Amino acid sequence: MQNHVIIMKMKGGICVSGQRHILHIDANSYYASVEMQENPALRGKRIAVCGSKEDRHGIVLTASYPAKRMGIKTGMAIWQAQQCCRDLIIVPPHYSEYMRYSGYVREILQDYSDQIEAFGLDENWVDITGSVGLFGSPMTIAQEISDRVKRELGITVSIGVSTNKITAKLGSDYKKPDAITRIEPDNYKEIVYPLPVQDLLYVGPATQRKLNGYGIRTIGQLAETDPKVLAGWFGKVGYSLSSFARGTDHSPVCNQNYHAAVKSVGNSGTTPRDLVNDQDVWLMLVVMSESVAMRMRELGMKCTVVELSVRDCDLSGFTRQRKIDTPTNGGLEIARIAFDLFKRTYRWGKPLRGVGVRGASLVPQDCPIQLGFFSGEEKRERMERIDKAVDTLRQRYGYTAVQRAVLYTDRGLGTINPKDDHTVHPVGFFNAG
């Protein structure tokens, strides 16, 4: 496949004194590319990597470019994808392979910098400011990385070359597949200002709708809007949106060994069957809360906010949260708070197909607390000792070695193991600094 390099006409030198050089490397149709590399018979065909129909995760995770040209999109239900493309080849995901290839890509990047920040399995920012004296210009380094990934791993990447993370991400998204796009101050307005506002990182659907409602449809229009006006609409995030739109971002690319402070722990997922009554929901909340609580205990943390998320069979839903007086990492306590939020909010109409529980605003588990006459602290301490004993048994004999009795009332729901089966997603930009 031909490699496309986009270089706009220079109005000045590429290298400006004190200017950073940031790359964003995005693997093209990552899951599908790995599947085609592992099974060459799939190359050039219309394939879609999809979740299991039996486990009700039957959606397209990613598709090959021939399939995308037929209208296949990420998040589409399998039956919808097959209507778009009758000869579509459905491939189950192999996450261990995706993890392996992700590691291989980072090994290549480590030859050029130790400032590598992952953004999911298939995307990485790399700060090469200190590398240009050794390996050449940013474009030369980007081309070399692109060639090596293709030659050594058999997959392709799109690379954005810029002076900051936000704009580098715009560059990697600008042209796909197998492309290199340079976006720097001399060509920023020419390339970026005409782009739709939703192309800007962290402008999600809700923000897009709100901006569109104010008549802002392009990044250029957002950049030219008074930051104080944006702050009036979005709070302090409005200033960040204004800076990003104008190509200003000073956030560092974290060192590859850096681990951002954990601000919350959560689990959510699609249930094996529809939830049709309060008992079903209670059971799932116990399953999710047990996992969340155990992960908090492993981190030595407690939460001060419990958050509940619910999704019905039409994929609409809501999120509710509650601030609690006494920090906790007890699974049953978290489940009870989440269940109370559910009962206060939801009125049964449509069946539910997904719930989630999150413990947020984490604090150290040994942080001091204000005791009250009716706080029940002795009971809480007994439950904490029980939880620690259960953790020890699960670590030795497996997560399902000890379970609450309620989980045996429905083995279809009760056998879910979110503790070991959960997927870790990238930390949000604002949490990462």
Tab-separated table of C-alpha atoms in Angstrom:
chain	number	residue	atom	x	y	z
A	1	MET	CA	0.000	0.000	0.000
A	2	GLN	CA	1.391	3.377	-0.990
A	3	ASN	CA	2.598	5.574	1.812
A	4	HIS	CA	1.200	9.121	1.641
A	5	VAL	CA	3.320	11.930	3.071
A	6	ILE	CA	1.630	15.302	3.453
A	7	ILE	CA	3.958	18.286	3.773
A	8	MET	CA	2.457	21.731	3.360
A	9	LYS	CA	4.581	24.540	1.864
A	10	MET	CA	6.924	25.901	4.482
A	11	LYS	CA	6.887	29.573	5.401
A	12	GLY	CA	9.807	29.154	7.759
A	13	GLY	CA	12.194	26.523	9.065
A	14	ILE	CA	10.855	23.261	10.466
A	15	CYS	CA	12.900	23.485	13.610
A	16	VAL	CA	12.189	26.449	15.850
A	17	SER	CA	14.368	27.085	18.871
A	18	GLY	CA	12.691	25.618	21.952
A	19	GLN	CA	9.986	23.935	19.866
A	20	ARG	CA	8.864	20.457	20.861
A	21	HIS	CA	8.506	17.625	18.352
A	22	ILE	CA	5.668	15.229	19.121
A	23	LEU	CA	4.501	12.225	17.117
A	24	HIS	CA	1.168	10.448	17.421
A	25	ILE	CA	1.301	6.922	16.032
A	26	ASP	CA	-2.050	5.251	15.320
A	27	ALA	CA	-2.193	1.671	14.026
A	28	ASN	CA	-4.644	1.398	11.119
A	29	SER	CA	-7.712	-0.841	11.679
A	30	TYR	CA	-5.641	-2.407	14.413
A	31	TYR	CA	-7.565	-5.539	15.399
A	32	ALA	CA	-8.323	-6.377	11.768
A	33	SER	CA	-4.701	-5.734	10.742
A	34	VAL	CA	-3.395	-8.120	13.408
A	35	GLU	CA	-5.917	-10.781	12.360
A	36	MET	CA	-4.809	-10.475	8.724
A	37	GLN	CA	-1.154	-10.675	9.706
A	38	GLU	CA	-1.762	-13.813	11.763
A	39	ASN	CA	-3.976	-15.333	9.047
A	40	PRO	CA	-2.707	-14.224	5.602
A	41	ALA	CA	-5.759	-15.821	3.925
A	42	LEU	CA	-7.771	-12.846	5.245
A	43	ARG	CA	-5.627	-10.171	3.591
A	44	GLY	CA	-7.451	-7.868	1.238
A	45	LYS	CA	-10.843	-9.259	2.229
A	46	ARG	CA	-13.843	-7.656	3.868
A	47	ILE	CA	-13.473	-8.715	7.487
A	48	ALA	CA	-14.889	-7.404	10.746
A	49	VAL	CA	-13.613	-8.270	14.203
A	50	CYS	CA	-16.747	-8.665	16.302
A	51	GLY	CA	-17.706	-9.593	19.833
A	52	SER	CA	-19.574	-12.788	20.597
A	53	LYS	CA	-23.269	-12.982	19.672
A	54	GLU	CA	-23.772	-15.606	22.382
A	55	ASP	CA	-22.388	-13.246	25.051
A	56	ARG	CA	-24.452	-10.352	23.616
A	57	HIS	CA	-21.350	-8.414	22.610
A	58	GLY	CA	-22.249	-8.787	18.925
A	59	ILE	CA	-20.927	-5.477	17.626
A	60	VAL	CA	-18.155	-4.541	15.222
A	61	LEU	CA	-14.952	-3.736	17.113
A	62	THR	CA	-13.052	-2.831	13.953
A	63	ALA	CA	-13.149	-3.637	10.261
A	64	SER	CA	-10.663	-3.903	7.416
A	65	TYR	CA	-10.540	-1.036	4.924
A	66	PRO	CA	-12.301	-3.045	2.168
A	67	ALA	CA	-15.137	-3.613	4.669
A	68	LYS	CA	-15.162	0.040	5.708
A	69	ARG	CA	-15.624	1.045	2.084
A	70	MET	CA	-18.858	-0.976	2.158
A	71	GLY	CA	-20.165	1.148	5.033
A	72	ILE	CA	-19.077	-1.014	7.980
A	73	LYS	CA	-18.464	1.108	11.076
A	74	THR	CA	-17.151	0.453	14.571
A	75	GLY	CA	-20.005	-0.081	17.041
A	76	MET	CA	-22.403	-1.384	14.386
A	77	ALA	CA	-24.409	-4.504	15.285
A	78	ILE	CA	-23.348	-7.631	13.421
A	79	TRP	CA	-26.701	-7.963	11.665
A	80	GLN	CA	-26.447	-4.364	10.458
A	81	ALA	CA	-22.912	-4.954	9.189
A	82	GLN	CA	-24.016	-8.045	7.280
A	83	GLN	CA	-26.773	-6.036	5.613
A	84	CYS	CA	-24.131	-3.575	4.366
A	85	CYS	CA	-21.834	-6.341	3.162
A	86	ARG	CA	-23.254	-9.778	2.413
A	87	ASP	CA	-19.848	-11.451	2.042
A	88	LEU	CA	-18.484	-9.958	5.282
A	89	ILE	CA	-16.165	-12.333	7.153
A	90	ILE	CA	-16.785	-12.257	10.905
A	91	VAL	CA	-13.650	-12.844	12.994
A	92	PRO	CA	-13.680	-13.246	16.816
A	93	PRO	CA	-11.274	-11.016	18.773
A	94	HIS	CA	-7.962	-12.363	20.082
A	95	TYR	CA	-6.950	-9.841	22.734
A	96	SER	CA	-3.732	-11.602	23.692
A	97	GLU	CA	-2.470	-11.106	20.139
A	98	TYR	CA	-3.449	-7.442	20.167
A	99	MET	CA	-1.554	-6.975	23.437
A	100	ARG	CA	1.479	-8.736	21.956
A	101	TYR	CA	1.599	-6.588	18.822
A	102	SER	CA	1.045	-3.463	20.913
A	103	GLY	CA	4.163	-4.360	22.866
A	104	TYR	CA	6.099	-4.895	19.639
A	105	VAL	CA	5.145	-1.423	18.389
A	106	ARG	CA	6.322	0.148	21.633
A	107	GLU	CA	9.613	-1.741	21.384
A	108	ILE	CA	10.210	-0.019	18.047
A	109	LEU	CA	9.282	3.381	19.499
A	110	GLN	CA	11.693	2.869	22.406
A	111	ASP	CA	14.580	3.024	19.918
A	112	TYR	CA	13.763	6.711	19.387
A	113	SER	CA	12.604	7.986	22.786
A	114	ASP	CA	11.732	6.931	26.320
A	115	GLN	CA	8.903	9.481	26.440
A	116	ILE	CA	6.133	7.233	25.142
A	117	GLU	CA	2.549	7.636	26.318
A	118	ALA	CA	0.028	4.983	25.355
A	119	PHE	CA	-3.519	5.986	24.432
A	120	GLY	CA	-5.107	2.562	24.226
A	121	LEU	CA	-3.547	-0.498	22.601
A	122	ASP	CA	-3.151	0.989	19.150
A	123	GLU	CA	-2.146	4.615	19.763
A	124	ASN	CA	0.960	6.216	21.266
A	125	TRP	CA	2.360	9.706	21.659
A	126	VAL	CA	6.146	9.980	21.398
A	127	ASP	CA	8.210	13.049	22.299
A	128	ILE	CA	11.226	13.060	19.952
A	129	THR	CA	12.458	16.549	20.820
A	130	GLY	CA	15.722	15.161	22.143
A	131	SER	CA	16.107	12.682	19.287
A	132	VAL	CA	16.277	14.890	16.197
A	133	GLY	CA	20.008	15.445	16.646
A	134	LEU	CA	20.575	11.680	16.501
A	135	PHE	CA	18.034	10.445	13.966
A	136	GLY	CA	17.238	13.424	11.753
A	137	SER	CA	14.202	15.647	11.286
A	138	PRO	CA	10.794	14.766	12.782
A	139	MET	CA	9.549	13.771	9.316
A	140	THR	CA	12.584	11.508	8.830
A	141	ILE	CA	11.963	9.796	12.173
A	142	ALA	CA	8.240	9.407	11.436
A	143	GLN	CA	9.005	7.843	8.051
A	144	GLU	CA	11.529	5.462	9.607
A	145	ILE	CA	9.043	4.353	12.289
A	146	SER	CA	6.348	3.844	9.660
A	147	ASP	CA	8.689	1.746	7.496
A	148	ARG	CA	9.888	-0.359	10.421
A	149	VAL	CA	6.393	-1.156	11.720
A	150	LYS	CA	5.346	-2.196	8.225
A	151	ARG	CA	8.471	-4.251	7.577
A	152	GLU	CA	8.862	-5.869	11.003
A	153	LEU	CA	5.220	-6.361	12.063
A	154	GLY	CA	3.282	-6.411	8.795
A	155	ILE	CA	0.811	-3.722	9.850
A	156	THR	CA	0.587	-0.042	8.945
A	157	VAL	CA	0.354	3.125	11.011
A	158	SER	CA	-0.710	6.699	10.428
A	159	ILE	CA	1.498	9.302	12.083
A	160	GLY	CA	0.858	12.892	13.033
A	161	VAL	CA	3.914	15.166	13.366
A	162	SER	CA	3.463	18.328	15.396
A	163	THR	CA	4.614	20.431	18.318
A	164	ASN	CA	2.035	19.160	20.822
A	165	LYS	CA	-0.140	16.132	21.626
A	166	ILE	CA	-3.519	17.488	20.553
A	167	THR	CA	-2.362	18.570	17.105
A	168	ALA	CA	-0.294	15.414	16.580
A	169	LYS	CA	-3.480	13.406	17.176
A	170	LEU	CA	-5.267	15.522	14.573
A	171	GLY	CA	-2.432	14.724	12.176
A	172	SER	CA	-2.672	10.953	12.582
A	173	ASP	CA	-6.434	11.139	12.009
A	174	TYR	CA	-6.160	13.476	9.014
A	175	LYS	CA	-5.290	10.879	6.392
A	176	LYS	CA	-5.508	7.076	6.648
A	177	PRO	CA	-4.235	4.470	6.120
A	178	ASP	CA	-0.438	4.422	6.078
A	179	ALA	CA	0.057	8.195	6.049
A	180	ILE	CA	2.274	10.825	7.645
A	181	THR	CA	0.861	14.313	8.176
A	182	ARG	CA	2.836	17.278	9.465
A	183	ILE	CA	0.779	19.985	11.195
A	184	GLU	CA	2.860	22.776	12.702
A	185	PRO	CA	2.344	26.532	13.237
A	186	ASP	CA	3.141	27.438	9.607
A	187	ASN	CA	0.354	25.258	8.142
A	188	TYR	CA	-1.972	24.835	11.124
A	189	LYS	CA	-4.829	27.088	10.012
A	190	GLU	CA	-4.730	25.821	6.437
A	191	ILE	CA	-5.196	22.180	7.510
A	192	VAL	CA	-7.050	22.329	10.808
A	193	TYR	CA	-9.474	25.261	10.665
A	194	PRO	CA	-11.759	23.702	7.995
A	195	LEU	CA	-12.079	20.406	9.942
A	196	PRO	CA	-15.375	19.627	11.733
A	197	VAL	CA	-15.252	20.493	15.406
A	198	GLN	CA	-15.797	16.850	16.448
A	199	ASP	CA	-12.385	15.973	14.995
A	200	LEU	CA	-10.772	17.782	17.933
A	201	LEU	CA	-9.735	15.416	20.682
A	202	TYR	CA	-12.182	15.390	23.626
A	203	VAL	CA	-15.022	17.008	21.715
A	204	GLY	CA	-17.508	14.200	22.222
A	205	PRO	CA	-21.065	13.914	20.895
A	206	ALA	CA	-22.614	15.981	23.702
A	207	THR	CA	-20.069	18.802	23.329
A	208	GLN	CA	-20.454	18.676	19.557
A	209	ARG	CA	-24.220	19.034	19.787
A	210	LYS	CA	-23.895	21.978	22.144
A	211	LEU	CA	-21.315	23.712	19.946
A	212	ASN	CA	-23.383	23.078	16.825
A	213	GLY	CA	-26.358	24.597	18.626
A	214	TYR	CA	-24.336	27.792	19.038
A	215	GLY	CA	-23.443	27.729	15.335
A	216	ILE	CA	-19.892	26.433	15.815
A	217	ARG	CA	-19.263	23.626	13.323
A	218	THR	CA	-15.564	23.847	12.480
A	219	ILE	CA	-12.396	23.959	14.556
A	220	GLY	CA	-11.664	27.362	13.031
A	221	GLN	CA	-14.959	28.770	14.301
A	222	LEU	CA	-14.206	27.334	17.752
A	223	ALA	CA	-10.715	28.876	17.710
A	224	GLU	CA	-12.110	32.299	16.832
A	225	THR	CA	-14.769	32.230	19.578
A	226	ASP	CA	-13.995	34.330	22.638
A	227	PRO	CA	-12.615	31.978	25.365
A	228	LYS	CA	-14.720	33.780	27.975
A	229	VAL	CA	-17.843	32.954	25.978
A	230	LEU	CA	-16.808	29.297	25.828
A	231	ALA	CA	-16.171	29.332	29.575
A	232	GLY	CA	-19.687	30.652	30.057
A	233	TRP	CA	-21.045	27.664	28.140
A	234	PHE	CA	-18.747	24.907	29.422
A	235	GLY	CA	-17.092	26.179	32.579
A	236	LYS	CA	-13.300	25.973	32.842
A	237	VAL	CA	-13.258	23.260	30.145
A	238	GLY	CA	-14.193	26.040	27.711
A	239	TYR	CA	-10.717	27.554	28.092
A	240	SER	CA	-9.132	24.178	27.301
A	241	LEU	CA	-11.298	23.762	24.209
A	242	SER	CA	-10.264	27.224	23.036
A	243	SER	CA	-6.568	26.434	23.533
A	244	PHE	CA	-6.821	23.091	21.761
A	245	ALA	CA	-8.658	24.633	18.819
A	246	ARG	CA	-5.909	27.261	18.451
A	247	GLY	CA	-3.234	24.552	18.472
A	248	THR	CA	-1.964	25.319	21.961
A	249	ASP	CA	-1.227	22.428	24.315
A	250	HIS	CA	1.648	22.236	26.788
A	251	SER	CA	0.841	18.866	28.386
A	252	PRO	CA	3.906	16.602	28.516
A	253	VAL	CA	4.266	13.183	26.946
A	254	CYS	CA	4.673	10.949	29.979
A	255	ASN	CA	7.678	8.701	30.368
A	256	GLN	CA	6.877	5.095	29.456
A	257	ASN	CA	7.315	4.044	33.106
A	258	TYR	CA	4.941	6.734	34.382
A	259	HIS	CA	1.685	5.620	35.966
A	260	ALA	CA	-0.978	8.265	36.455
A	261	ALA	CA	-2.593	8.424	39.870
A	262	VAL	CA	-5.738	6.337	39.933
A	263	LYS	CA	-8.781	8.566	40.447
A	264	SER	CA	-11.510	5.928	40.119
A	265	VAL	CA	-12.110	2.196	39.724
A	266	GLY	CA	-15.093	0.815	37.851
A	267	ASN	CA	-16.621	-2.090	35.999
A	268	SER	CA	-19.436	-2.124	33.480
A	269	GLY	CA	-20.557	-4.488	30.786
A	270	THR	CA	-23.274	-6.092	28.729
A	271	THR	CA	-25.170	-8.766	30.626
A	272	PRO	CA	-25.573	-12.326	29.276
A	273	ARG	CA	-29.349	-11.810	29.259
A	274	ASP	CA	-31.802	-8.962	29.732
A	275	LEU	CA	-32.361	-7.752	33.270
A	276	VAL	CA	-36.112	-7.638	33.828
A	277	ASN	CA	-36.618	-6.955	37.537
A	278	ASP	CA	-35.008	-5.528	40.674
A	279	GLN	CA	-33.597	-8.911	41.708
A	280	ASP	CA	-31.678	-9.207	38.437
A	281	VAL	CA	-30.258	-5.718	38.876
A	282	TRP	CA	-29.298	-6.367	42.514
A	283	LEU	CA	-27.438	-9.516	41.512
A	284	MET	CA	-25.481	-7.716	38.784
A	285	LEU	CA	-24.656	-4.823	41.117
A	286	VAL	CA	-23.252	-7.302	43.640
A	287	VAL	CA	-21.110	-8.893	40.919
A	288	MET	CA	-19.750	-5.548	39.711
A	289	SER	CA	-19.317	-4.046	43.190
A	290	GLU	CA	-17.358	-7.056	44.469
A	291	SER	CA	-14.881	-6.636	41.625
A	292	VAL	CA	-14.587	-2.865	42.072
A	293	ALA	CA	-14.108	-3.211	45.839
A	294	MET	CA	-11.412	-5.876	45.496
A	295	ARG	CA	-9.461	-3.761	43.009
A	296	MET	CA	-9.656	-0.784	45.379
A	297	ARG	CA	-8.338	-2.923	48.232
A	298	GLU	CA	-5.460	-4.051	46.030
A	299	LEU	CA	-4.641	-0.370	45.466
A	300	GLY	CA	-4.977	0.422	49.176
A	301	MET	CA	-7.757	2.915	48.420
A	302	LYS	CA	-11.351	3.694	49.366
A	303	CYS	CA	-13.958	5.656	47.450
A	304	THR	CA	-15.930	8.663	48.607
A	305	VAL	CA	-18.285	8.651	45.601
A	306	VAL	CA	-20.301	5.714	44.230
A	307	GLU	CA	-21.458	5.963	40.634
A	308	LEU	CA	-24.105	3.845	38.864
A	309	SER	CA	-24.569	3.575	35.100
A	310	VAL	CA	-27.467	1.815	33.373
A	311	ARG	CA	-28.167	1.019	29.712
A	312	ASP	CA	-31.449	-0.416	28.404
A	313	CYS	CA	-32.133	-2.651	25.402
A	314	ASP	CA	-32.276	0.403	23.092
A	315	LEU	CA	-28.783	1.458	24.307
A	316	SER	CA	-30.100	4.558	26.052
A	317	GLY	CA	-29.472	5.020	29.747
A	318	PHE	CA	-28.305	7.234	32.561
A	319	THR	CA	-25.565	7.763	35.121
A	320	ARG	CA	-26.090	8.706	38.760
A	321	GLN	CA	-23.651	9.192	41.613
A	322	ARG	CA	-23.683	9.818	45.341
A	323	LYS	CA	-21.165	11.348	47.704
A	324	ILE	CA	-20.836	9.228	50.845
A	325	ASP	CA	-19.874	10.401	54.327
A	326	THR	CA	-17.494	7.552	55.176
A	327	PRO	CA	-14.999	6.230	52.577
A	328	THR	CA	-15.467	2.564	51.744
A	329	ASN	CA	-13.994	-0.329	49.788
A	330	GLY	CA	-16.616	-2.832	50.871
A	331	GLY	CA	-18.367	-4.589	48.004
A	332	LEU	CA	-21.712	-5.051	49.718
A	333	GLU	CA	-21.835	-1.431	50.894
A	334	ILE	CA	-21.065	-0.152	47.391
A	335	ALA	CA	-23.724	-2.453	45.903
A	336	ARG	CA	-26.365	-1.199	48.358
A	337	ILE	CA	-25.628	2.441	47.544
A	338	ALA	CA	-25.747	1.727	43.796
A	339	PHE	CA	-29.005	-0.213	44.179
A	340	ASP	CA	-30.593	2.654	46.098
A	341	LEU	CA	-29.566	5.023	43.287
A	342	PHE	CA	-31.161	2.633	40.799
A	343	LYS	CA	-34.470	2.339	42.664
A	344	ARG	CA	-34.720	6.106	43.087
A	345	THR	CA	-34.112	6.727	39.379
A	346	TYR	CA	-35.426	3.890	37.214
A	347	ARG	CA	-39.034	2.981	36.551
A	348	TRP	CA	-39.353	-0.344	34.796
A	349	GLY	CA	-40.376	-0.123	31.175
A	350	LYS	CA	-37.714	-1.547	28.925
A	351	PRO	CA	-35.434	-4.425	29.945
A	352	LEU	CA	-31.844	-3.542	30.788
A	353	ARG	CA	-28.811	-4.991	29.037
A	354	GLY	CA	-25.957	-3.332	30.869
A	355	VAL	CA	-25.042	-1.899	34.270
A	356	GLY	CA	-21.870	-0.446	35.691
A	357	VAL	CA	-20.511	0.519	39.095
A	358	ARG	CA	-17.658	2.894	39.812
A	359	GLY	CA	-15.907	4.019	42.963
A	360	ALA	CA	-14.586	7.559	42.472
A	361	SER	CA	-12.746	10.307	44.358
A	362	LEU	CA	-10.433	7.718	45.877
A	363	VAL	CA	-8.563	8.315	49.130
A	364	PRO	CA	-5.984	6.169	50.989
A	365	GLN	CA	-7.671	3.412	52.940
A	366	ASP	CA	-5.953	4.532	56.154
A	367	CYS	CA	-7.064	8.158	55.882
A	368	PRO	CA	-8.573	9.547	59.121
A	369	ILE	CA	-12.369	9.770	59.331
A	370	GLN	CA	-14.770	11.565	61.622
A	371	LEU	CA	-16.630	9.031	63.784
A	372	GLY	CA	-20.205	9.542	64.950
A	373	PHE	CA	-22.343	7.961	67.646
A	374	PHE	CA	-24.301	5.965	65.069
A	375	SER	CA	-21.598	5.288	62.485
A	376	GLY	CA	-21.501	1.510	63.074
A	377	GLU	CA	-17.716	1.509	62.844
A	378	GLU	CA	-17.317	-1.797	64.693
A	379	LYS	CA	-19.486	-3.572	62.131
A	380	ARG	CA	-17.572	-1.885	59.316
A	381	GLU	CA	-14.257	-3.105	60.764
A	382	ARG	CA	-15.600	-6.680	61.003
A	383	MET	CA	-16.701	-6.554	57.358
A	384	GLU	CA	-13.283	-5.223	56.323
A	385	ARG	CA	-11.577	-8.161	58.053
A	386	ILE	CA	-13.917	-10.567	56.252
A	387	ASP	CA	-13.205	-8.876	52.913
A	388	LYS	CA	-9.456	-9.214	53.453
A	389	ALA	CA	-9.839	-12.913	54.288
A	390	VAL	CA	-11.900	-13.442	51.128
A	391	ASP	CA	-9.253	-11.594	49.090
A	392	THR	CA	-6.590	-13.976	50.391
A	393	LEU	CA	-8.640	-17.022	49.409
A	394	ARG	CA	-9.389	-15.631	45.956
A	395	GLN	CA	-5.758	-14.757	45.315
A	396	ARG	CA	-4.754	-18.299	46.195
A	397	TYR	CA	-7.585	-20.352	44.688
A	398	GLY	CA	-9.136	-18.043	42.067
A	399	TYR	CA	-11.748	-15.296	42.029
A	400	THR	CA	-14.725	-17.673	42.055
A	401	ALA	CA	-13.424	-19.733	44.999
A	402	VAL	CA	-15.584	-17.655	47.377
A	403	GLN	CA	-18.870	-16.104	46.274
A	404	ARG	CA	-21.907	-14.587	47.906
A	405	ALA	CA	-24.900	-16.882	48.169
A	406	VAL	CA	-27.112	-14.564	46.095
A	407	LEU	CA	-24.956	-15.315	43.036
A	408	TYR	CA	-26.112	-18.937	43.107
A	409	THR	CA	-29.707	-17.873	42.481
A	410	ASP	CA	-28.871	-17.289	38.809
A	411	ARG	CA	-25.763	-19.023	37.518
A	412	GLY	CA	-26.014	-17.248	34.177
A	413	LEU	CA	-25.424	-13.887	35.840
A	414	GLY	CA	-23.633	-15.101	38.940
A	415	THR	CA	-20.703	-16.686	37.123
A	416	ILE	CA	-19.546	-13.418	35.528
A	417	ASN	CA	-15.979	-12.559	36.583
A	418	PRO	CA	-15.456	-8.842	35.906
A	419	LYS	CA	-12.362	-8.779	38.136
A	420	ASP	CA	-10.277	-10.812	35.682
A	421	ASP	CA	-12.204	-10.179	32.463
A	422	HIS	CA	-12.463	-6.389	32.572
A	423	THR	CA	-10.800	-4.243	29.902
A	424	VAL	CA	-8.603	-1.348	30.962
A	425	HIS	CA	-9.230	1.776	28.860
A	426	PRO	CA	-6.903	4.742	28.558
A	427	VAL	CA	-6.996	7.407	31.233
A	428	GLY	CA	-8.753	10.590	30.159
A	429	PHE	CA	-6.641	13.538	29.067
A	430	PHE	CA	-7.623	15.828	31.906
A	431	ASN	CA	-6.768	13.133	34.491
A	432	ALA	CA	-3.382	12.689	32.865
A	433	GLY	CA	-2.545	16.371	33.249
